Short mmCIF file of C-alpha atoms in Angstrom, two decimals:
data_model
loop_
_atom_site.label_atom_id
_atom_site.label_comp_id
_atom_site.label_asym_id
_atom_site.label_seq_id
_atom_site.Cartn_x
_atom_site.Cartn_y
_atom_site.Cartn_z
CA UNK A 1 0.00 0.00 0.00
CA UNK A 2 1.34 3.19 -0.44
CA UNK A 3 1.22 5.87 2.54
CA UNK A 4 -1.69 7.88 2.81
CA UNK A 5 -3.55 9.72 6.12
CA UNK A 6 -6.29 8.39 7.96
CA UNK A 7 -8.89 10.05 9.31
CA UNK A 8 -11.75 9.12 11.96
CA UNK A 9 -14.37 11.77 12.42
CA UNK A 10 -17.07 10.83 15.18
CA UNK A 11 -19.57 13.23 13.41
CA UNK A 12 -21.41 13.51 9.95
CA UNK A 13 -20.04 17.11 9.88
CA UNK A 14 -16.52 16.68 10.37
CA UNK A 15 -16.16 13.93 7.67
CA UNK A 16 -17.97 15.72 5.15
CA UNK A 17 -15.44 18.88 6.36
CA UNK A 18 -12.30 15.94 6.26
CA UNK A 19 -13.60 14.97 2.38
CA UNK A 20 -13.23 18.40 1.32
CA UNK A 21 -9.35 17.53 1.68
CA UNK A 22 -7.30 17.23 -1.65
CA UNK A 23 -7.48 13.77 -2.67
CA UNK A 24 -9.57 12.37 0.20
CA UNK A 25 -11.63 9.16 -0.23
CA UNK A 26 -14.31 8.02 2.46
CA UNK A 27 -13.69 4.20 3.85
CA UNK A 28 -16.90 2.13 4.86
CA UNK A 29 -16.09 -1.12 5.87
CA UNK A 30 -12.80 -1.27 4.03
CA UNK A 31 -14.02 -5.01 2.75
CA UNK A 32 -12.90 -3.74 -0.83
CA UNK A 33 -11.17 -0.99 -0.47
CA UNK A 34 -8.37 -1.90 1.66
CA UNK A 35 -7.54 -4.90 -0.68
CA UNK A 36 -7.85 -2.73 -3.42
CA UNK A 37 -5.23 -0.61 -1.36
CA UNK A 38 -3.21 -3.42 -1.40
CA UNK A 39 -2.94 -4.13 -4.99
CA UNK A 40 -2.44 -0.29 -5.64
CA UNK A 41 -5.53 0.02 -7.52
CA UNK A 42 -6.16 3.03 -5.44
CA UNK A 43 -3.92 5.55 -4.18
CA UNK A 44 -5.95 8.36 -2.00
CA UNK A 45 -3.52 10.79 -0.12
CA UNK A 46 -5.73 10.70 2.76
CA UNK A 47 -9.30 7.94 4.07
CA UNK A 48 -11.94 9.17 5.99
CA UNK A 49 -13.06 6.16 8.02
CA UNK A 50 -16.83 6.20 8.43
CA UNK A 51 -16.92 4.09 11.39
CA UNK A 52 -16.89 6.08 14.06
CA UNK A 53 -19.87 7.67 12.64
CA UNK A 54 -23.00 6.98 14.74
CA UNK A 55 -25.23 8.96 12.92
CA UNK A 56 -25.05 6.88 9.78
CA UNK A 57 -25.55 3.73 11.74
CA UNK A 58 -28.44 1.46 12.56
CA UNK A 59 -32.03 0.59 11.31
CA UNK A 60 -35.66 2.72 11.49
CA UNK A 61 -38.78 2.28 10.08
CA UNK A 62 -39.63 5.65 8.31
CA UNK A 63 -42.66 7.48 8.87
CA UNK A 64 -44.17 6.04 5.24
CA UNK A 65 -43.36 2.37 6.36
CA UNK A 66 -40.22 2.37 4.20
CA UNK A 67 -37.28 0.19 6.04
CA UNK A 68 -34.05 3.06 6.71
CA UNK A 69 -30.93 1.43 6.97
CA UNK A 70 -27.91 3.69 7.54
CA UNK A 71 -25.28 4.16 5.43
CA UNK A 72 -22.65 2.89 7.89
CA UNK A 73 -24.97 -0.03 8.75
CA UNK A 74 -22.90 -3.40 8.46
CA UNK A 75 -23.97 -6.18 6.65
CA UNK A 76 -24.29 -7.86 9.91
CA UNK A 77 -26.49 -5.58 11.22
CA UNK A 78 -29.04 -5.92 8.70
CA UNK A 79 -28.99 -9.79 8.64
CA UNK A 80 -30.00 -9.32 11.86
CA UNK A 81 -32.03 -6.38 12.22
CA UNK A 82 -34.24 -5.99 8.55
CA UNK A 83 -36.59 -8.62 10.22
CA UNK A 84 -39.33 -6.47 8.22
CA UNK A 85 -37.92 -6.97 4.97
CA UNK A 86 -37.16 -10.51 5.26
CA UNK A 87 -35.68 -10.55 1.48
CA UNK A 88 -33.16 -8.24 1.99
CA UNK A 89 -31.81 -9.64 5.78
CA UNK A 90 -31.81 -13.03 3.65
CA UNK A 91 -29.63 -11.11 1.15
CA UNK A 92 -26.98 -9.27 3.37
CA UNK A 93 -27.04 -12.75 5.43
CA UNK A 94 -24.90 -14.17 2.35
CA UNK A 95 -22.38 -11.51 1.54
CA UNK A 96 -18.90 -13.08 2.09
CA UNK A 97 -18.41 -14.76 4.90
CA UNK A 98 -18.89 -13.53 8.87
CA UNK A 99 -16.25 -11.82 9.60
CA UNK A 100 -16.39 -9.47 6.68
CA UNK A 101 -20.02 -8.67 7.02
CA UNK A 102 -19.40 -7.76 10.73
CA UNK A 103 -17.02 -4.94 8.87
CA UNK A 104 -18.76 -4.28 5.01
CA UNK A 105 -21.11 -1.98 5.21
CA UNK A 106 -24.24 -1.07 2.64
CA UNK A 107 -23.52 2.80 2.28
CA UNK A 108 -19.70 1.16 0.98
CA UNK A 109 -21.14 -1.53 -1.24
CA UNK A 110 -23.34 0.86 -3.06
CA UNK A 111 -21.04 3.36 -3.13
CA UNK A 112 -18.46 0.68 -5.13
CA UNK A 113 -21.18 -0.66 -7.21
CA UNK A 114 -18.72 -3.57 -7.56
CA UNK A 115 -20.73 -5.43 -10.76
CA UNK A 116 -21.66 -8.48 -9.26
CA UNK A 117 -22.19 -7.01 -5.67
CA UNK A 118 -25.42 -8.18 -3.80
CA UNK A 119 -26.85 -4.69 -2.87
CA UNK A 120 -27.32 -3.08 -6.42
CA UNK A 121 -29.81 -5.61 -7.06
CA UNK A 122 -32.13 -4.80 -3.74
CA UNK A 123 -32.15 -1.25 -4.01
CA UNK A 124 -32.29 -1.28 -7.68
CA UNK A 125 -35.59 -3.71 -7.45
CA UNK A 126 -37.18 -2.31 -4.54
CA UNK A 127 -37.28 1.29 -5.58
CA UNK A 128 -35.46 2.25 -3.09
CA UNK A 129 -34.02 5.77 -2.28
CA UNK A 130 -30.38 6.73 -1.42
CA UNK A 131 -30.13 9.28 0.85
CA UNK A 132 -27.14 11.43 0.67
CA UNK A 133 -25.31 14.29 2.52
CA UNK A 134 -26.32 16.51 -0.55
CA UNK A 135 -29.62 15.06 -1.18
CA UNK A 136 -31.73 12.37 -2.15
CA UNK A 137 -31.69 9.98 -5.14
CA UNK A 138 -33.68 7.58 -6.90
CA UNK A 139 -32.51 3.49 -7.50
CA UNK A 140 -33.17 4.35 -11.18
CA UNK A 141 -30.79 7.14 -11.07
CA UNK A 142 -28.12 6.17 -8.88
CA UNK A 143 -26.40 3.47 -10.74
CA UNK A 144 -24.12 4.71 -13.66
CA UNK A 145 -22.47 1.59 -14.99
CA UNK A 146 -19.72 -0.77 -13.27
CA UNK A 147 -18.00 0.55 -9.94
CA UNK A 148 -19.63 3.82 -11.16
CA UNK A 149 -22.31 6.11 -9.52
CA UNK A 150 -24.10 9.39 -9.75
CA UNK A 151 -22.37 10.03 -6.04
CA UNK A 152 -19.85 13.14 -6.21
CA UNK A 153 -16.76 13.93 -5.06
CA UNK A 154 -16.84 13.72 -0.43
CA UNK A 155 -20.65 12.69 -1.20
CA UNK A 156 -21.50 10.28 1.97
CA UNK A 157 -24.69 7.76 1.63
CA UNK A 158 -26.28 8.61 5.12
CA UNK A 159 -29.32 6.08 4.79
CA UNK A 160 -30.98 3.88 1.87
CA UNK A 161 -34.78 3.77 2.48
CA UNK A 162 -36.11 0.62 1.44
CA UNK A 163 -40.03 0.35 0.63
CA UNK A 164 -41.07 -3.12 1.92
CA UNK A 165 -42.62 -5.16 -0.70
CA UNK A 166 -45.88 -7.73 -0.67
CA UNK A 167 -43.26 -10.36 -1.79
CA UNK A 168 -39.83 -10.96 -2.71
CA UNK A 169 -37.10 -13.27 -2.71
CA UNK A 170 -33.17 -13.09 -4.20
CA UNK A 171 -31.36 -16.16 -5.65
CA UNK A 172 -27.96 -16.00 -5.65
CA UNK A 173 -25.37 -18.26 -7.83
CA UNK A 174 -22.81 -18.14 -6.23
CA UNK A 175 -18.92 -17.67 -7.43
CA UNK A 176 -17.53 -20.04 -5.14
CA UNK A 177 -13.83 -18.38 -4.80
CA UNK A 178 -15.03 -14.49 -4.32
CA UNK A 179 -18.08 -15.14 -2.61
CA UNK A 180 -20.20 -12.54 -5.15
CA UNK A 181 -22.80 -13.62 -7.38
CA UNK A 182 -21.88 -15.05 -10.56
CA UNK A 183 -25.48 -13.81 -11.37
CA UNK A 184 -27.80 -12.70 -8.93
CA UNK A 185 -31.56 -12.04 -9.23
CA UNK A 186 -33.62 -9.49 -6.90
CA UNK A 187 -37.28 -9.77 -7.37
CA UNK A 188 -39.52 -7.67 -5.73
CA UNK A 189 -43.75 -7.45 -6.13
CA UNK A 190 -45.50 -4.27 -5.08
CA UNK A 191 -48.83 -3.29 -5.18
CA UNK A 192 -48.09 -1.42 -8.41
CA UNK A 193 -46.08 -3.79 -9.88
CA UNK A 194 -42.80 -6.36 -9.64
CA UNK A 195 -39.80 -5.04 -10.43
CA UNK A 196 -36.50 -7.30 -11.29
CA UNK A 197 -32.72 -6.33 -10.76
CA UNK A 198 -29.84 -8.64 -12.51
CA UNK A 199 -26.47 -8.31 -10.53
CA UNK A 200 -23.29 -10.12 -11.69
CA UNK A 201 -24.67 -10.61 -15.40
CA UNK A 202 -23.92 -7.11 -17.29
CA UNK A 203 -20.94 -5.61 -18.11
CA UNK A 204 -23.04 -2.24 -17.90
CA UNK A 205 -23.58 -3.21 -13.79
CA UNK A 206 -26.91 -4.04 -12.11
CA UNK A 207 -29.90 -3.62 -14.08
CA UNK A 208 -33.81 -3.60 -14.36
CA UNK A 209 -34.84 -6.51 -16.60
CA UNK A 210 -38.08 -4.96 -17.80
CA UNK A 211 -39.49 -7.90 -19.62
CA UNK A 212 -39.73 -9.76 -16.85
CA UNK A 213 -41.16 -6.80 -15.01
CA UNK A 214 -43.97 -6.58 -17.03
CA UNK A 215 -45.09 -10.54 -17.69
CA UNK A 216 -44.62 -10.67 -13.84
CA UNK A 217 -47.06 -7.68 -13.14
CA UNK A 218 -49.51 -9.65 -15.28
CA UNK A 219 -49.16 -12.87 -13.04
CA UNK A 220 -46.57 -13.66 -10.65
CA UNK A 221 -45.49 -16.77 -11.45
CA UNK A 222 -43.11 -18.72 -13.10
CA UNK A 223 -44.82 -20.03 -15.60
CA UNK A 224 -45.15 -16.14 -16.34
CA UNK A 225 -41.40 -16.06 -17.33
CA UNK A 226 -41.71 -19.10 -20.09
CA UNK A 227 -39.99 -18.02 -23.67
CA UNK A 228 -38.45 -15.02 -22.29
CA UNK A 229 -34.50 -14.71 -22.68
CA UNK A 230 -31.62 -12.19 -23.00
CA UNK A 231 -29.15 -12.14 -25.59
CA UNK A 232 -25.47 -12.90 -24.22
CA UNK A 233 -24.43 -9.71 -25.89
CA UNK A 234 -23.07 -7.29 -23.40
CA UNK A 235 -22.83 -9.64 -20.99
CA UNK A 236 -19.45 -10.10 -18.56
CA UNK A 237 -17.61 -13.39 -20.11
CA UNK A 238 -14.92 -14.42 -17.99
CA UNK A 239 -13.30 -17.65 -17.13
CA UNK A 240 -16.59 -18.41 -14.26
CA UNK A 241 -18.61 -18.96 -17.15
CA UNK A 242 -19.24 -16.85 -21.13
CA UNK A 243 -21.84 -14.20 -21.73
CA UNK A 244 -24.31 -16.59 -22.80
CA UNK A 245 -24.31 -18.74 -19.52
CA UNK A 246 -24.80 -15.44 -17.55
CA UNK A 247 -27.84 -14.87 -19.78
CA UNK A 248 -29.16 -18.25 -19.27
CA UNK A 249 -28.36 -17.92 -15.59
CA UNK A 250 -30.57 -14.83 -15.30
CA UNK A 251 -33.84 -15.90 -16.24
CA UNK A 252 -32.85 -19.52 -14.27
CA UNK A 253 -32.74 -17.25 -11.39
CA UNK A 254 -35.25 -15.49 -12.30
CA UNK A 255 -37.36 -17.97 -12.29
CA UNK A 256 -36.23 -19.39 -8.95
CA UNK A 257 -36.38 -15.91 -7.45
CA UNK A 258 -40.31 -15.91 -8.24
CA UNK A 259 -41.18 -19.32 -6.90
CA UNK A 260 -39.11 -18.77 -3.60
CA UNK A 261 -41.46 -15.71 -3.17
CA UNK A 262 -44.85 -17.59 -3.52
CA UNK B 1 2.16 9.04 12.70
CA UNK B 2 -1.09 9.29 14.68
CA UNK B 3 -0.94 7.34 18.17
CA UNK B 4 -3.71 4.72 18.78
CA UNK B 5 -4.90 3.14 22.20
CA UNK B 6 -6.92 0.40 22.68
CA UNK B 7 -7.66 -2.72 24.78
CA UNK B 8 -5.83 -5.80 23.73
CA UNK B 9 -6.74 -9.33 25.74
CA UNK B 10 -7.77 -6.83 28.55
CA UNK B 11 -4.70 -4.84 28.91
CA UNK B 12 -4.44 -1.17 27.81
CA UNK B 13 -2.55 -1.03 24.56
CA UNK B 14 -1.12 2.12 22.15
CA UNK B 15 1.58 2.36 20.22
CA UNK B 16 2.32 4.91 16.94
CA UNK B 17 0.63 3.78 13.70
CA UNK B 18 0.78 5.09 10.04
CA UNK B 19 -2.24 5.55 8.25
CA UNK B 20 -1.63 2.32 6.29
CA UNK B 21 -0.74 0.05 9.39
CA UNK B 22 -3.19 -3.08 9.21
CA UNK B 23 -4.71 -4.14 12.83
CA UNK B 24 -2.72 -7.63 11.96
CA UNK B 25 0.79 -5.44 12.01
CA UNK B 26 0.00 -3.76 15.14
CA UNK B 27 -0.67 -6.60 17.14
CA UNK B 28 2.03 -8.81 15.60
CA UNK B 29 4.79 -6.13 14.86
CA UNK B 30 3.93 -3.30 17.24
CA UNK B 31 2.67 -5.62 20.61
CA UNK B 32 4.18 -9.14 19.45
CA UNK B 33 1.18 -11.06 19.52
CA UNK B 34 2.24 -13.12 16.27
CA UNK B 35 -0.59 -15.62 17.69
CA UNK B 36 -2.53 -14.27 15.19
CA UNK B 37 -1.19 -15.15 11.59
CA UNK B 38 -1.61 -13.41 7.94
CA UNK B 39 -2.20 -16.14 5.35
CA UNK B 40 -3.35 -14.62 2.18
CA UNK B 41 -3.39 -10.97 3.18
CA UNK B 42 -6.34 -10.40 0.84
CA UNK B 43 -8.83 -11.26 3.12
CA UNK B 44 -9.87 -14.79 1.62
CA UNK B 45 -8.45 -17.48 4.27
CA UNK B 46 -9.12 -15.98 7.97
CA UNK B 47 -6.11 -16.94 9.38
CA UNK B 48 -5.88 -13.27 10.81
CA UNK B 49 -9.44 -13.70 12.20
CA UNK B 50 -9.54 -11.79 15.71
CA UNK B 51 -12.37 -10.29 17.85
CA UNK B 52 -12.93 -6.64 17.98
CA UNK B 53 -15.55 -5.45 20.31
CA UNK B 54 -16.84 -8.66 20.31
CA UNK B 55 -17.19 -9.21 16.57
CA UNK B 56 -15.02 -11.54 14.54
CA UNK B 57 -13.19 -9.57 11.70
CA UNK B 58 -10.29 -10.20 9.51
CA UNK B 59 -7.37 -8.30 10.95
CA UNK B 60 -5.68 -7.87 8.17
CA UNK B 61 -8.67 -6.16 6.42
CA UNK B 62 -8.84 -3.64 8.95
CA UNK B 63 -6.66 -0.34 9.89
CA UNK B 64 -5.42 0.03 13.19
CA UNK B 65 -6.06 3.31 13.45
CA UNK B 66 -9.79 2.51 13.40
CA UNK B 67 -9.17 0.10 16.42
CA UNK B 68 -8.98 3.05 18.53
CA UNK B 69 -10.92 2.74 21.81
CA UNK B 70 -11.76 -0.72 20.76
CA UNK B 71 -11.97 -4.24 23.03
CA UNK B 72 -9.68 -6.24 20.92
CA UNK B 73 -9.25 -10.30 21.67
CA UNK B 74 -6.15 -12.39 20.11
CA UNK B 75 -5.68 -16.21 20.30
CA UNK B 76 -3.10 -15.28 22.81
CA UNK B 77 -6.17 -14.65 25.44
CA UNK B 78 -7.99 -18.06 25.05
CA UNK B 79 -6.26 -20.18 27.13
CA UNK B 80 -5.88 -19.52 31.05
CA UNK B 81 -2.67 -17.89 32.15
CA UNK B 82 -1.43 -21.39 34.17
CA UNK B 83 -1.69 -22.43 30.04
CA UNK B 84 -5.06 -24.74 31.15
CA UNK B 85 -6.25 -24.40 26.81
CA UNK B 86 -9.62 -22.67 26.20
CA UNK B 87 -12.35 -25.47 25.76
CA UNK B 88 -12.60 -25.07 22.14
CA UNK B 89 -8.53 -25.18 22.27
CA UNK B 90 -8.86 -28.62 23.72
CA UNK B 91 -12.03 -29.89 21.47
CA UNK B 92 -9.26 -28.67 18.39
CA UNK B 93 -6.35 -31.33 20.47
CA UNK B 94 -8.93 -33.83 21.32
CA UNK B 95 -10.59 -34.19 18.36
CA UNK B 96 -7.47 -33.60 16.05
CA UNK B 97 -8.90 -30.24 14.48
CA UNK B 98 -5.74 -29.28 13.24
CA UNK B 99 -2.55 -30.56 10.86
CA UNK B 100 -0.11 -27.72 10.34
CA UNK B 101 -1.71 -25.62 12.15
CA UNK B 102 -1.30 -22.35 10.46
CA UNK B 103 -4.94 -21.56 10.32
CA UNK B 104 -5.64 -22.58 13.74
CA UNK B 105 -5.70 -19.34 15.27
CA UNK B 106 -8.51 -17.83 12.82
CA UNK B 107 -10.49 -21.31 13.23
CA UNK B 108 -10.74 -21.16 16.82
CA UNK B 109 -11.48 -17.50 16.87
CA UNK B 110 -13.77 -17.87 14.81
CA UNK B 111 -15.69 -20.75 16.40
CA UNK B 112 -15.65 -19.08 19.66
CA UNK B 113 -17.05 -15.98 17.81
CA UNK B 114 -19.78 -18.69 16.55
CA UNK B 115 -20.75 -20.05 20.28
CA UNK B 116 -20.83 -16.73 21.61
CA UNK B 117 -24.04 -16.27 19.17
CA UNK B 118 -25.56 -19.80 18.66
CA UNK B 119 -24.42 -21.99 21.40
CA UNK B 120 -25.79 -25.10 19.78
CA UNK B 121 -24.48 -24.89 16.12
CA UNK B 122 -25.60 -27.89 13.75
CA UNK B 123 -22.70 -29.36 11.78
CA UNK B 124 -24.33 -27.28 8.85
CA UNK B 125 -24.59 -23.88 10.50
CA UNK B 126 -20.66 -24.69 11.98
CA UNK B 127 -19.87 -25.49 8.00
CA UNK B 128 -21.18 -22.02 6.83
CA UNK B 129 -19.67 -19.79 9.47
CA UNK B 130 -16.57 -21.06 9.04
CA UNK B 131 -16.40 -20.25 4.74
CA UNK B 132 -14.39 -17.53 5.44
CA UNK B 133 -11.89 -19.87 7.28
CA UNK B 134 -9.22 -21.83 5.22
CA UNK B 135 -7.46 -24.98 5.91
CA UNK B 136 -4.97 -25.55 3.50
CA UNK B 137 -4.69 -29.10 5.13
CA UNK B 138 -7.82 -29.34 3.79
CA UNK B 139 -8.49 -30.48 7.54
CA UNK B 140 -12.04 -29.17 7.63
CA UNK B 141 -13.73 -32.36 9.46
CA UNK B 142 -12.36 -32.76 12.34
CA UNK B 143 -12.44 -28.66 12.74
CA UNK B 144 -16.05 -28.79 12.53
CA UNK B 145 -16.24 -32.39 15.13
CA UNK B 146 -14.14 -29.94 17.19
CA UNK B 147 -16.07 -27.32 17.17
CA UNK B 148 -19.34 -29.41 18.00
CA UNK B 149 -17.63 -30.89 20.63
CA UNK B 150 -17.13 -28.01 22.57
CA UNK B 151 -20.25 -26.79 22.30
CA UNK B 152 -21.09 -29.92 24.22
CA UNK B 153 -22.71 -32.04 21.19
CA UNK B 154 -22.46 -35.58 20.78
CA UNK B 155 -19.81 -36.09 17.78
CA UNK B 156 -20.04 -39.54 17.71
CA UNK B 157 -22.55 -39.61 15.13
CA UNK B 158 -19.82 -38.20 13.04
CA UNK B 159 -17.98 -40.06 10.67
CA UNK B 160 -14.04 -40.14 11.09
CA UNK B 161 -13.43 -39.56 7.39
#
């Protein structure tokens, strides 16, 4: 790793004033970043660690019913605490391994929008809204593409607010080695509709697979999903398996994702 | 270098860190508690695996600097100071839950993170909590026998594959 400073600000206010810093990057959990650190992939002149900042930990219910988990919240936390969202504690339950979902945290792993996170896919297909220190933003705006978001520059997420759906269920296929989803498939059914996020598949990042979305609205079912497909093009092809297998994987999942829900 | 100060096996602990200095350095370099050992550095094989306010975490994925004020538990502080071994030390002798022994340290952390929470872990549950621990031995069964043992379950049900 090459030398940098660290910070640890106990408030909101003094890491948003420490990010203002040349060159400063915010640390969640450090569950990517520090190995990324490692490899020199990244080379900030100075971290803000969020840890130490209470204010962007723990879980609410919001005054519309919504589930509000903090940005700072670990993956731990919400395996144990999103008891009202049982889809998403499911989820977070299955990131890595223990010991780094006692340190990852969800305002780091959207933040990274690593490809084939776990995340992307529940906030992308539940709606849900990512609350910033500048301001609030949509799921349908927020992701930009691979390990790229519409966050700027010392932008912290202080809390993603999650609106609980009727049903929903996420299927996972797991990539044995890393731990992230080869492909992974977020369903979610609301009054107004189901909506479906891919994780893992695109090389564009998570996405909304709006076929699916819209035979599901009709009936939710799997027998809903029968002839539907996506092309291989554009998908990530890598030694785990070619564009076409992630493509096949999705609606598998898909599929899966829809009968787990009932 | 910014000074950090923290509890380590329930002594006071500080010592001068850079920015960059992992928890794992600290405690091996800066205190000398090379119980705790780095395997893959990259956060895959747990041998590192250490409590910190009660929580297992990988030590070397972790700065020391944001240790500060923390409880922080080694290997070191398992077994009684007459050198009596911690229960699930013993289970790991007993039951032969370890070859090499490289990754014992993380395994036995991390188990007694695991019976701290669930108590009673089936052989499936002790299987899945332990998939960020790696035994290059491949030793894996008698780790989890070991690990049921001393949580007080009957192992003998168990197969010695």
């Amino acid at each position: 790793m090459y030398a940098f400073e660290i910070d640890r600000p106990a408030t909101l206010a003094d890491a948003i004033t420490a990010l203002g810093a040349e060159e400063a990057q915010a640390l969640g959990g450090g569950q990517t970043l520090i190995p990324a650190l490692k490899q020199r992939l990244a080379a900030p002149a100075r971290l803000v660690a969020l840890s130490g900042v209470a204010e962007i930990k723990g879980i609410r219910t919001g005054a519309d019913g919504a589930l509000c988990i903090g940005g700072g919240t670990t993956h731990a936390e919400v395996a144990a605490g999103a008891g009202a969202y049982p889809a998403l504690a499911a989820l977070a339950a299955r990131i890595g391994d223990p010991a780094v979902r006692n340190r990852g945290t969800i305002g780091g792993s959207l933040a990274n929008n690593d490809p084939s996170a776990c995340y992307p896919a529940a906030v992308l297909a539940s709606g849900a809204t990512v609350v910033t220190t500048n301001r609030e933003i949509a799921a349908d705006d927020f992701f930009e593409g691979m390990f790229t978001t519409t966050l700027e520059d010392g932008e912290i997420i202080t809390e993603v607010r999650f609106p609980v759906p009727e049903k929903a269920n996420y299927q996972k296929f797991e990539q044995p080695a890393s731990r992230f989803a080869l492909v992974g498939v977020f369903v979610a059914k609301y009054a107004d509709g189901v909506r479906v996020a891919v994780t893992g598949a695109s090389e564009d990042g998570v996405f909304r697979w709006s076929e699916a979305e819209a035979a599901l609205s009709k009936d939710f079912a799997p027998g809903a999903l029968e002839g539907l497909s996506l092309s291989g093009e554009g998908m990530i092809s890598d030694l785990h398996g070619s564009g076409d297998y992630r493509a096949h994987l999705v609606a598998v999942m898909t599929r899966r994702a829809v009968a787990a829900a009932g | 270098m910014p000074e950090v100060s923290m509890t380590v096996n329930g002594k006071p602990a500080k010592g001068q860190v850079e920015g960059r200095t992992l928890l794992v350095e600290f405690l091996r370099e800066s205190l000398g508690l090379t119980g705790t050992h780095v395997g893959c550095d990259s956060s895959q094989c747990g041998a590192c695996v250490v409590h910190v306010n009660g929580r297992a975490v990988k030590s070397c994925t972790m700065f020391a600097a944001e240790a500060e004020g923390a409880e922080v538990r080694t290997i070191e502080s398992m077994a009684e100071p007459d050198g009596t071994l911690h229960p699930i030390q013993a289970a790991f002798q007993a039951h032969h839950g370890l070859q090499c022994g490289f990754c014992t340290p993380g395994m036995v952390m991390s188990a007694a993170a695991l019976l701290a929470e669930n108590p009673k872990p089936s052989e499936a549950e002790i299987r899945e909590y332990l998939e960020g621990n790696i035994c290059r031995c491949t030793g894996y069964h008698n780790i989890v026998k070991a690990i049921l043992a001393a949580s007080g379950q009957d192992v003998s049900a168990i197969a010695a594959e």
